[in-house]
mmCIF file with all atom_site columns, C-alpha atoms in Angstrom:
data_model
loop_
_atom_site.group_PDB
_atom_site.id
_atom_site.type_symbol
_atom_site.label_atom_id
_atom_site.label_alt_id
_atom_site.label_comp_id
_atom_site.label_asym_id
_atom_site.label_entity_id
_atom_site.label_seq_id
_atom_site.pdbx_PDB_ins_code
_atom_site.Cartn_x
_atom_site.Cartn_y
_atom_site.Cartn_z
_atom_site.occupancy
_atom_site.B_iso_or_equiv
_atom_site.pdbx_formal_charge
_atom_site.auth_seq_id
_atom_site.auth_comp_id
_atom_site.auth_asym_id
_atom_site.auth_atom_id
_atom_site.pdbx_PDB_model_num
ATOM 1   C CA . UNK A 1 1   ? 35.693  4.337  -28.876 1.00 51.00 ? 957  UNK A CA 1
ATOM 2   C CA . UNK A 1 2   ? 35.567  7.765  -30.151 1.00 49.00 ? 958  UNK A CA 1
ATOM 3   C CA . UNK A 1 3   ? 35.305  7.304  -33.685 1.00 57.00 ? 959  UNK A CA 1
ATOM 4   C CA . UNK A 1 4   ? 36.983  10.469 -34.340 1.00 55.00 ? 960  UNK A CA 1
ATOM 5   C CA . UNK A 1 5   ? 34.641  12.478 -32.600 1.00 60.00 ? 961  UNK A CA 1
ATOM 6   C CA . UNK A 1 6   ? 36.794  12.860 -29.609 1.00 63.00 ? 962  UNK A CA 1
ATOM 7   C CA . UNK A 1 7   ? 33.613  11.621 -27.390 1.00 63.00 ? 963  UNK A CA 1
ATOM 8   C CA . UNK A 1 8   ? 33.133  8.183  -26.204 1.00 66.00 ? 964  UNK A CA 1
ATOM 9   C CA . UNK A 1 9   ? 29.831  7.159  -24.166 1.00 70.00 ? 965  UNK A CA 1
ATOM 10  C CA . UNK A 1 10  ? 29.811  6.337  -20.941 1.00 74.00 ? 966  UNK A CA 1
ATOM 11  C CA . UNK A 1 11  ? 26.889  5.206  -18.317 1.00 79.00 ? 967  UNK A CA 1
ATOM 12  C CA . UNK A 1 12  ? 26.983  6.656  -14.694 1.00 78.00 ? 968  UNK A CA 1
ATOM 13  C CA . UNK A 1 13  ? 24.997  6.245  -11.816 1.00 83.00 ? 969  UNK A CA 1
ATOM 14  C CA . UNK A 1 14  ? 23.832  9.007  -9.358  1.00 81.00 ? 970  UNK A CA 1
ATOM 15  C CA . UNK A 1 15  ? 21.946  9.035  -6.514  1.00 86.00 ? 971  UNK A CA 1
ATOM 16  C CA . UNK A 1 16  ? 18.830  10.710 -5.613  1.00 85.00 ? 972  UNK A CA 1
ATOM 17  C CA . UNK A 1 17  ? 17.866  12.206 -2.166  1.00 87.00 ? 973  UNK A CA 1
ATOM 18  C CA . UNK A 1 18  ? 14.471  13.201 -1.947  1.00 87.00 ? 974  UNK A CA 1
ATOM 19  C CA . UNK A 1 19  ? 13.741  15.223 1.005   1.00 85.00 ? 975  UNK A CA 1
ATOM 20  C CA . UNK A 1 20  ? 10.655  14.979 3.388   1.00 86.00 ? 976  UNK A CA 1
ATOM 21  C CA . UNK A 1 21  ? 7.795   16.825 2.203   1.00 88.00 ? 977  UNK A CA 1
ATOM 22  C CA . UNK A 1 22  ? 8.803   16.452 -1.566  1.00 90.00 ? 978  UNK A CA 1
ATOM 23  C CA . UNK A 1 23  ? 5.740   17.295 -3.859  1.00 90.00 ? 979  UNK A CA 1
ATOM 24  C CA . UNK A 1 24  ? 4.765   16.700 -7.827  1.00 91.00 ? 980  UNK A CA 1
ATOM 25  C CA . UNK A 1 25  ? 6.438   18.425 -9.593  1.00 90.00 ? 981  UNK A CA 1
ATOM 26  C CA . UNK A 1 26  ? 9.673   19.471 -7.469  1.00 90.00 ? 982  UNK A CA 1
ATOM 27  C CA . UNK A 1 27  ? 13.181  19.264 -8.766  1.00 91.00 ? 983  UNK A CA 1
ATOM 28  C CA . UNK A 1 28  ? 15.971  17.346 -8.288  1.00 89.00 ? 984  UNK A CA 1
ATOM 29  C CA . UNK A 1 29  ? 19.103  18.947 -10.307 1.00 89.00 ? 985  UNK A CA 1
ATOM 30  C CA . UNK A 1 30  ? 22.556  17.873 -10.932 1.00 88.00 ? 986  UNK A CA 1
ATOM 31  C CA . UNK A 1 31  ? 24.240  20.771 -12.358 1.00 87.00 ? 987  UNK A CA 1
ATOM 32  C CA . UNK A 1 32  ? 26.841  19.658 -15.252 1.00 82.00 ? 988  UNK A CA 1
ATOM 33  C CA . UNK A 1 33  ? 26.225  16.438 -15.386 1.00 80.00 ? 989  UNK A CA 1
ATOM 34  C CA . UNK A 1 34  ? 24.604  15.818 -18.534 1.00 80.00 ? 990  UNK A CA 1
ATOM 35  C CA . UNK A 1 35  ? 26.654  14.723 -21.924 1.00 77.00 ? 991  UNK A CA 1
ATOM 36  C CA . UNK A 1 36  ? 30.127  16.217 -22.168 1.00 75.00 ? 992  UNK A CA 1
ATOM 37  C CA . UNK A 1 37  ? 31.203  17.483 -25.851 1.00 74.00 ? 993  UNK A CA 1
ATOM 38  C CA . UNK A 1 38  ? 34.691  19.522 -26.337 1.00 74.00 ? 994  UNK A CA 1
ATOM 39  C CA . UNK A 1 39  ? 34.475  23.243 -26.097 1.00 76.00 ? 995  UNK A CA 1
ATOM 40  C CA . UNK A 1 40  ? 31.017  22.677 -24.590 1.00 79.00 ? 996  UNK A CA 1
ATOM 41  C CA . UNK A 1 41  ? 29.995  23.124 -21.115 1.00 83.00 ? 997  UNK A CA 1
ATOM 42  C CA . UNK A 1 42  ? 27.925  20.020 -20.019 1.00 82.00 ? 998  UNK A CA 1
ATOM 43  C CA . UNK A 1 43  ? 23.959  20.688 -19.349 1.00 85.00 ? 999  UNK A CA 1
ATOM 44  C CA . UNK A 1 44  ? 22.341  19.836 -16.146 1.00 88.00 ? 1000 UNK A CA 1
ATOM 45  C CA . UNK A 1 45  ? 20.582  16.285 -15.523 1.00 88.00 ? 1001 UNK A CA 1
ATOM 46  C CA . UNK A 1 46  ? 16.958  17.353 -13.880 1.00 90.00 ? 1002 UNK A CA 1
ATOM 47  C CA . UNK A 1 47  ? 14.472  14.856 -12.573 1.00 91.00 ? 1003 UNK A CA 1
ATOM 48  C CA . UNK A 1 48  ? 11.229  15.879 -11.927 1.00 93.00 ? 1004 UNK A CA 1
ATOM 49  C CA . UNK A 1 49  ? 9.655   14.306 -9.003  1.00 92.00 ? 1005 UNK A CA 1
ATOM 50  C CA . UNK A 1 50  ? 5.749   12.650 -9.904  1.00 92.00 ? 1006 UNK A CA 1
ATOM 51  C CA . UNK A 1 51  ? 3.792   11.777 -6.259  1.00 90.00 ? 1007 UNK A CA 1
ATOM 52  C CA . UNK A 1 52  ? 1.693   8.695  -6.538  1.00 90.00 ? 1008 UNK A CA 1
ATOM 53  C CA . UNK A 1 53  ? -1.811  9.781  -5.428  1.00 90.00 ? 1009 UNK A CA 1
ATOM 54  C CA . UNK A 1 54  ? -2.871  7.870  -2.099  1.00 91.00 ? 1010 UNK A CA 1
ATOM 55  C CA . UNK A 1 55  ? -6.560  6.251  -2.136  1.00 92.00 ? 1011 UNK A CA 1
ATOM 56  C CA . UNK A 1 56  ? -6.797  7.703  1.463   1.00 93.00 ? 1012 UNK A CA 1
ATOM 57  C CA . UNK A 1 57  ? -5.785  11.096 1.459   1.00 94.00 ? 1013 UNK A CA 1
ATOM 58  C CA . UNK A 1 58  ? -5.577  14.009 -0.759  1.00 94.00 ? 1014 UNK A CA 1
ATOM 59  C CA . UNK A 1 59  ? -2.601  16.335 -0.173  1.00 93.00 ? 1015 UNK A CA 1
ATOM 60  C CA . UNK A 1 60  ? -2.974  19.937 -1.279  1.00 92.00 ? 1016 UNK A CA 1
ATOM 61  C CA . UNK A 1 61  ? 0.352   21.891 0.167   1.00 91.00 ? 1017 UNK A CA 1
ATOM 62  C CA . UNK A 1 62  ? 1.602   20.105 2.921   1.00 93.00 ? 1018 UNK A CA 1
ATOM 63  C CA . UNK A 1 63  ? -2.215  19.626 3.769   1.00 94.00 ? 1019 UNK A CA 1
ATOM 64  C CA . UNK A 1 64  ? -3.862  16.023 4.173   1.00 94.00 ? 1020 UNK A CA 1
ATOM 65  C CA . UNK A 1 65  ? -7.797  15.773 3.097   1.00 95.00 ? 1021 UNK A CA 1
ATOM 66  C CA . UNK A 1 66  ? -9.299  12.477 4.267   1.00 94.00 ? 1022 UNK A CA 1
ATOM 67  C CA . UNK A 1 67  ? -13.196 11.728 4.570   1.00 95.00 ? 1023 UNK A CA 1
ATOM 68  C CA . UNK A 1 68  ? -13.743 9.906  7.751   1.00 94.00 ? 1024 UNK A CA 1
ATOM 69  C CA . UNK A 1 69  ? -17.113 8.163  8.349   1.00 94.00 ? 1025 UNK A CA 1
ATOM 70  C CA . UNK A 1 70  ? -18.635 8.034  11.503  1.00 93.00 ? 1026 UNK A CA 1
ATOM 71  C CA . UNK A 1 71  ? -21.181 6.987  13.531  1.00 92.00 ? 1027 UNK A CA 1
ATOM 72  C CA . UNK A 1 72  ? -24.686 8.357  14.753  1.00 90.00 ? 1028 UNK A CA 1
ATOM 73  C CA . UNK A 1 73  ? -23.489 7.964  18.476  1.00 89.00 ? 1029 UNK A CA 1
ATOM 74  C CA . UNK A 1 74  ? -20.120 9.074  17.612  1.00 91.00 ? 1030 UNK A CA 1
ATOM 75  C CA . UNK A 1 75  ? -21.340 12.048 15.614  1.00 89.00 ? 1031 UNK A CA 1
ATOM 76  C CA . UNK A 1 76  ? -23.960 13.357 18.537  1.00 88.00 ? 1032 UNK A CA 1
ATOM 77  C CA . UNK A 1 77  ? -21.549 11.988 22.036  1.00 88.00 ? 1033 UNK A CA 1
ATOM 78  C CA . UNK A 1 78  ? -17.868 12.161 20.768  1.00 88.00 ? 1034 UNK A CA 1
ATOM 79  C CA . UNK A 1 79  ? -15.658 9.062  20.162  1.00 88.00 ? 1035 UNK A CA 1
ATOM 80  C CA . UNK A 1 80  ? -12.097 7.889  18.889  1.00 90.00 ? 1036 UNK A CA 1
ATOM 81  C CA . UNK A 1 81  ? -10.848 8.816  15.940  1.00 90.00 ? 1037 UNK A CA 1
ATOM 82  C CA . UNK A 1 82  ? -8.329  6.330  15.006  1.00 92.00 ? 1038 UNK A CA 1
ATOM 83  C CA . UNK A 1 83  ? -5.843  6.605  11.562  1.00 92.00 ? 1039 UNK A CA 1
ATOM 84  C CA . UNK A 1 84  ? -3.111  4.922  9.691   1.00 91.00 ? 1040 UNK A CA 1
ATOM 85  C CA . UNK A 1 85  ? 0.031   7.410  8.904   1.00 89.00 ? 1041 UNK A CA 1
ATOM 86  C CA . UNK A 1 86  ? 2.061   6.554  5.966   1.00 86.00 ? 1042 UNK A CA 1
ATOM 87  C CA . UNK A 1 87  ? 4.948   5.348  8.639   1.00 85.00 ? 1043 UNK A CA 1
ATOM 88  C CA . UNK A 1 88  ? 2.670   2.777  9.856   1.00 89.00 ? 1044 UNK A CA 1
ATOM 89  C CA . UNK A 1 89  ? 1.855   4.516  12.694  1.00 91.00 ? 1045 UNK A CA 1
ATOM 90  C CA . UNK A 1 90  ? -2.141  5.440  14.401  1.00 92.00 ? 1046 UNK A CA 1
ATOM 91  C CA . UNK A 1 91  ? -2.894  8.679  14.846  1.00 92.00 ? 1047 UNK A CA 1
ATOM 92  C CA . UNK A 1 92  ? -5.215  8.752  18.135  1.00 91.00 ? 1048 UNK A CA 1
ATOM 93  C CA . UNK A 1 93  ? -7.925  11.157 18.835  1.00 90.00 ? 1049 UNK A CA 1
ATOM 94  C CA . UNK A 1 94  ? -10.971 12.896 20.221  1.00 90.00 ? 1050 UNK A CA 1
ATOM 95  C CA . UNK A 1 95  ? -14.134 13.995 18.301  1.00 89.00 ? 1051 UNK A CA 1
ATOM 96  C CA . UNK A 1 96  ? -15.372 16.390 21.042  1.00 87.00 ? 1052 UNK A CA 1
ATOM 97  C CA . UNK A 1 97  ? -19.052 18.196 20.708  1.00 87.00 ? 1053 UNK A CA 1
ATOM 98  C CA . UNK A 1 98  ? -21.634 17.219 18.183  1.00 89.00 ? 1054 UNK A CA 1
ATOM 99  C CA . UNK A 1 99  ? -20.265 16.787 14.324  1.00 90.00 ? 1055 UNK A CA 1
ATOM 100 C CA . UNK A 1 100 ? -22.441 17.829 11.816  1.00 91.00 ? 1056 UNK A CA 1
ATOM 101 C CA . UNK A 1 101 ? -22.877 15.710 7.804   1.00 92.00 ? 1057 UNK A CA 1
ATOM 102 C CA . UNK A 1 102 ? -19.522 17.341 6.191   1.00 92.00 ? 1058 UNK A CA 1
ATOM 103 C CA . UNK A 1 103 ? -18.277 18.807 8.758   1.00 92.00 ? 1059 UNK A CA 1
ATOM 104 C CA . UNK A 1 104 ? -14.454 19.661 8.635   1.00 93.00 ? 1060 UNK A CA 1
ATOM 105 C CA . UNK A 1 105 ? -12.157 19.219 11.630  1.00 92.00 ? 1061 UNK A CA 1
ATOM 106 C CA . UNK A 1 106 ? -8.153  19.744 11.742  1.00 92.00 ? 1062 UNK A CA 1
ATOM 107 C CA . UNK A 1 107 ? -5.596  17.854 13.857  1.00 92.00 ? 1063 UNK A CA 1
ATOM 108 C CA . UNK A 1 108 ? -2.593  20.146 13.733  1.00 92.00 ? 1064 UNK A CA 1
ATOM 109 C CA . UNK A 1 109 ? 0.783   19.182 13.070  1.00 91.00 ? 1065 UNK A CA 1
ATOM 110 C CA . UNK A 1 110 ? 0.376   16.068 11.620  1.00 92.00 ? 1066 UNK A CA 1
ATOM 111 C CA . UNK A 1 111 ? 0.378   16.255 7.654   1.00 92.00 ? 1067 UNK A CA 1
ATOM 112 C CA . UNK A 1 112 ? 3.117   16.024 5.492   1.00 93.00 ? 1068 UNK A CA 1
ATOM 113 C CA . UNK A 1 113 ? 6.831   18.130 6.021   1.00 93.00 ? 1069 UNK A CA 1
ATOM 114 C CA . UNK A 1 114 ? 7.120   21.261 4.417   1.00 92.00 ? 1070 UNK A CA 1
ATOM 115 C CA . UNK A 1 115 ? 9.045   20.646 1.890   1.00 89.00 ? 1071 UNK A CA 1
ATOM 116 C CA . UNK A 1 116 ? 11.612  23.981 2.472   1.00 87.00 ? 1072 UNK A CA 1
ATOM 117 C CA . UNK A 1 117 ? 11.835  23.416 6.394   1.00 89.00 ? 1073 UNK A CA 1
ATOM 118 C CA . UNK A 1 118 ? 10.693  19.159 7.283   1.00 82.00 ? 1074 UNK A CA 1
ATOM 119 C CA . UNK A 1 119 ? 10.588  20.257 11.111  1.00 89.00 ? 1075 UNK A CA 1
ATOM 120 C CA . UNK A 1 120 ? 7.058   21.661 10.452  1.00 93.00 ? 1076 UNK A CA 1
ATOM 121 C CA . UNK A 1 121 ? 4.387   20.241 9.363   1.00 93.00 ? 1077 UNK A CA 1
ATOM 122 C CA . UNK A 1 122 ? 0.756   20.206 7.954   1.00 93.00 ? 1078 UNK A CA 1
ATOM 123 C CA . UNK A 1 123 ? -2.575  19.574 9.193   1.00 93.00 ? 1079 UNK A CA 1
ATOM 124 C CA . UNK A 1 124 ? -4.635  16.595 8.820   1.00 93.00 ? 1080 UNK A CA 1
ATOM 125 C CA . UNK A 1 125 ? -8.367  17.571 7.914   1.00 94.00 ? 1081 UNK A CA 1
ATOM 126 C CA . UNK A 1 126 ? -11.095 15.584 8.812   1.00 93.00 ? 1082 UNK A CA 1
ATOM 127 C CA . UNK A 1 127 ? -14.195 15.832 6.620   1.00 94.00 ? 1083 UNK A CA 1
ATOM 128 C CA . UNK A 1 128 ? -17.032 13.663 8.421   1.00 93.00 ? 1084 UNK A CA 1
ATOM 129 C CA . UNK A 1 129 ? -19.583 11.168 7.214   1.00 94.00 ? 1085 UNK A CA 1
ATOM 130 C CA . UNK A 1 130 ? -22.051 10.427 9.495   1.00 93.00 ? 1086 UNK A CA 1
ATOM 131 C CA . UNK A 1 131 ? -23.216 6.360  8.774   1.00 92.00 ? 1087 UNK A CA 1
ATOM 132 C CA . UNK A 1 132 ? -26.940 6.288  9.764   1.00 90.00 ? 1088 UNK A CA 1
ATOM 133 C CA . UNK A 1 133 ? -27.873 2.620  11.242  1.00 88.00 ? 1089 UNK A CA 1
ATOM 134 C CA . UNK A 1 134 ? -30.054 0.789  8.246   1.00 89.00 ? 1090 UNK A CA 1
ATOM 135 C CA . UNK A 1 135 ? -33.131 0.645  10.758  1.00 89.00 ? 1091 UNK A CA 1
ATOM 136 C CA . UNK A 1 136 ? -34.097 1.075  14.297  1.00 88.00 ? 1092 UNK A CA 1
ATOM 137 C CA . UNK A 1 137 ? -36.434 -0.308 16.748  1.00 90.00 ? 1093 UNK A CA 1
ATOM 138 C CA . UNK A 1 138 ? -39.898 0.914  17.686  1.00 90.00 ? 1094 UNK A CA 1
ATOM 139 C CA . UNK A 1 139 ? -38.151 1.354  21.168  1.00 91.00 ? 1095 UNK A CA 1
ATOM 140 C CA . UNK A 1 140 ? -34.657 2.882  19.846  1.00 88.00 ? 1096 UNK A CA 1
ATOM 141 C CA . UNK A 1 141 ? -37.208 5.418  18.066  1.00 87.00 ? 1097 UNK A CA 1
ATOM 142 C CA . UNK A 1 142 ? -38.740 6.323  21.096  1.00 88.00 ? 1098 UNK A CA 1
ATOM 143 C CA . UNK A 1 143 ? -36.001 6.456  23.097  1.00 86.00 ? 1099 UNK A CA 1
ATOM 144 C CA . UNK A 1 144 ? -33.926 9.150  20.520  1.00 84.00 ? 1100 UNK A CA 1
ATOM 145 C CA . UNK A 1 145 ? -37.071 11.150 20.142  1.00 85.00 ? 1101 UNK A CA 1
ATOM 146 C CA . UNK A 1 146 ? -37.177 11.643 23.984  1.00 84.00 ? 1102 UNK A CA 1
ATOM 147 C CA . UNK A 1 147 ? -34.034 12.446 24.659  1.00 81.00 ? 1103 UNK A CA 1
ATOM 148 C CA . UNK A 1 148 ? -33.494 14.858 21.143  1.00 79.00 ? 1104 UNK A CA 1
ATOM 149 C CA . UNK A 1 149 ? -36.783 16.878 22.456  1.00 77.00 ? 1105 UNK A CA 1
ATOM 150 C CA . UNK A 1 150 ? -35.686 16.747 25.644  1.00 62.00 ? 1106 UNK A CA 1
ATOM 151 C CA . UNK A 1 151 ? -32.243 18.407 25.252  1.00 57.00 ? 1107 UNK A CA 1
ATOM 152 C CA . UNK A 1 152 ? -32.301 20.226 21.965  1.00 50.00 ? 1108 UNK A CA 1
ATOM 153 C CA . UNK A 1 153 ? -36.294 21.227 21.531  1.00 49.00 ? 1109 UNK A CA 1
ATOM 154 C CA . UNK A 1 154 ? -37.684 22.297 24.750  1.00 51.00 ? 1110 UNK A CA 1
ATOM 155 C CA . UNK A 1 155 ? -40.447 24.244 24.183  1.00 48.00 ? 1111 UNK A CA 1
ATOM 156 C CA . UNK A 1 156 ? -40.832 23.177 20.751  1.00 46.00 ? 1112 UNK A CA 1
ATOM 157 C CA . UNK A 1 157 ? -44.007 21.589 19.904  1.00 43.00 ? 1113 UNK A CA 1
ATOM 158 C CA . UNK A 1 158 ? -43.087 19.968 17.120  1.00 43.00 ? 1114 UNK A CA 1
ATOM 159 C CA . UNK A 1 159 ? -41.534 17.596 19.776  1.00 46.00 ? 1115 UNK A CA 1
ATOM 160 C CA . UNK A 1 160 ? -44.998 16.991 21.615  1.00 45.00 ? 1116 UNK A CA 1
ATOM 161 C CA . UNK A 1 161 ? -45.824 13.279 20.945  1.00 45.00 ? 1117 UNK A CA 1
ATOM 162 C CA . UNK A 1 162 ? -49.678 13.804 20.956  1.00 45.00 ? 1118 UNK A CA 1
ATOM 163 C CA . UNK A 1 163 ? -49.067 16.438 18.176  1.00 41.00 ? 1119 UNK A CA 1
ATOM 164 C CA . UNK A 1 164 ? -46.685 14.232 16.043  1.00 41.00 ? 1120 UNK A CA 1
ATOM 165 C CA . UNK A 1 165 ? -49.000 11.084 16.512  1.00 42.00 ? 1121 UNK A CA 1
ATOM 166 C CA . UNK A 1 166 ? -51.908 13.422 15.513  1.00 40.00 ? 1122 UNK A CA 1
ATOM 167 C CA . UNK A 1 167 ? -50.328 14.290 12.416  1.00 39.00 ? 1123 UNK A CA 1
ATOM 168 C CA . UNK A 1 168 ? -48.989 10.527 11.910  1.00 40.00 ? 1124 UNK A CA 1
ATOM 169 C CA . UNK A 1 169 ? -52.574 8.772  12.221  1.00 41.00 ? 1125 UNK A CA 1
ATOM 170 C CA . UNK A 1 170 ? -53.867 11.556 9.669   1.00 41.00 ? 1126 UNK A CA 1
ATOM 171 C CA . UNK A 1 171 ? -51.167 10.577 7.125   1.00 39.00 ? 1127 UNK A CA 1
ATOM 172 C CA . UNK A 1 172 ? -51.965 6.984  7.666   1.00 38.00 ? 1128 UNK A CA 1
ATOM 173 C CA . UNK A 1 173 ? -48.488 5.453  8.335   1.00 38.00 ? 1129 UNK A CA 1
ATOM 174 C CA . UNK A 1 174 ? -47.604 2.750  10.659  1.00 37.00 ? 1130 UNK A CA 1
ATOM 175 C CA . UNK A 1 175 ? -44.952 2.763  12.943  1.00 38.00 ? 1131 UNK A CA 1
ATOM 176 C CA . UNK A 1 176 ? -42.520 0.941  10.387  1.00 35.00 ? 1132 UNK A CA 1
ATOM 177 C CA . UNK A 1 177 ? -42.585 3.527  7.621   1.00 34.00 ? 1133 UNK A CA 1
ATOM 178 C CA . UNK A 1 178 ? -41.074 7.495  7.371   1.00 37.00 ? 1134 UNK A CA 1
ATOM 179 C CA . UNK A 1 179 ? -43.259 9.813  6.885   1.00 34.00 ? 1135 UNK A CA 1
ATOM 180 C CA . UNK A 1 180 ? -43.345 13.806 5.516   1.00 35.00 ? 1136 UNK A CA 1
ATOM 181 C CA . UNK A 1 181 ? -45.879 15.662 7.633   1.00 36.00 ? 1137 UNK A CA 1
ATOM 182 C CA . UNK A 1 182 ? -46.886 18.948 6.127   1.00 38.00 ? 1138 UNK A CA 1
ATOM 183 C CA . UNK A 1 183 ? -46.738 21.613 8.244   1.00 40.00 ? 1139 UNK A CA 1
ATOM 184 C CA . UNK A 1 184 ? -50.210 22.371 7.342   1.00 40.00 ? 1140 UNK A CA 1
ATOM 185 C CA . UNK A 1 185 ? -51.143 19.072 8.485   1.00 39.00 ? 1141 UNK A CA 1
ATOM 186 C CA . UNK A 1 186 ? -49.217 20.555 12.024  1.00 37.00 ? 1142 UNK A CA 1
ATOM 187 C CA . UNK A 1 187 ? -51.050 23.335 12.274  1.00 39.00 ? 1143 UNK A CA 1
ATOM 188 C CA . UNK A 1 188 ? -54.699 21.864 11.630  1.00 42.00 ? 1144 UNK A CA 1
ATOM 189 C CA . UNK A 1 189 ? -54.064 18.964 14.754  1.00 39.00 ? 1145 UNK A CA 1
ATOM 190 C CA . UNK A 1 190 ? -52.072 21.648 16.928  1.00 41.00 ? 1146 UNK A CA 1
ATOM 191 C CA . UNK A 1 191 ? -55.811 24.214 16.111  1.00 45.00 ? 1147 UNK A CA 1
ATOM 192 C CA . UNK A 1 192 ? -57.498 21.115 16.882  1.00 45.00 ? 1148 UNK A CA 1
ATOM 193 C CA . UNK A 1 193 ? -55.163 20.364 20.227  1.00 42.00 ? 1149 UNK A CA 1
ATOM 194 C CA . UNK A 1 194 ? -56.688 24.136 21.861  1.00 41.00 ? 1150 UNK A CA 1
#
């Protein structure tokens, strides 16, 4: 009824299409649809679309920021990089090269639409953790120590086992505990050493 206000209520139902790639704080507008009132044109109805922030990622633009632990190995020989896309699908690939602790990698074209044109997309970047093992062998020690001076330190005598178990001994630490070794402590065993 109008009750002489020549306006009676009424409840209607649209629908809403949000397009790939919509963002906080995008509109959604339905021009004239609002209230109707004689010798008044009707307002527009305008939802605002709110994104629910994902524990995973974090999306700035059409952007996807995700920190990805890896492994030691991984993180010095390369390895699979497997994630889960919002559509339930794995995203598959390489880490190539050595990573360094926050490190940031891209894998094009496979964030979120753009919002304005869905056939493009953003990037997904990689920021890496690398997950040291909790403890290693006597032998595992060894064997990383050899094969670190051997590739990345020749010439380097801070990689000469007689010098670093010089410098160990003096310090007093067995084979179970980390140690700091001054560099003056270096210097006095490598003078002694000549």
């Amino acid at each position: 009824e109008c009750k002489g206000n020549k306006v009676t209520l009424q409840s209607k139902e649209v629908e809403l299409k949000i397009n790939r790639g919509a963002y906080t704080g995008c509109k959604i507008i339905f021009e004239k649809e609002s209230e109707e009132y004689p010798d008044f044109i009707p307002g527009d109805v305008i939802f605002e679309i709110i994104v629910q922030d994902d524990p995973k990622f974090k999306r700035i633009g059409s952007d996807l920021f995700m920190n990805y632990n890896i492994s030691l190995v991984d993180c010095l020989t390369g390895g699979d990089i497997k994630i889960n896309l919002f559509d339930r699908s794995i995203l598959s690939s390489k880490i190539c090269g050595v990573v360094q602790q926050g490190e940031m990698r891209r894998i094009k074209g496979k964030g979120m639409p753009f919002y304005d044109d869905s056939t493009k997309q953003g990037d997904i970047v990689l920021k890496f953790n690398i997950v040291l093992p909790k403890k290693i062998d006597e032998r595992q020690a060894k064997l990383i120590k050899m094969a670190l001076c051997n590739q990345s330190n020749k010439g380097n005598k801070v990689c000469n086992n007689k010098n670093f178990n010089l410098a160990k001994k003096k310090a007093n630490v067995s084979n179970n505990n980390v140690v700091n070794v001054m560099l003056s402590e270096y210097k006095e065993n490598e003078a002694n050493n000549k």
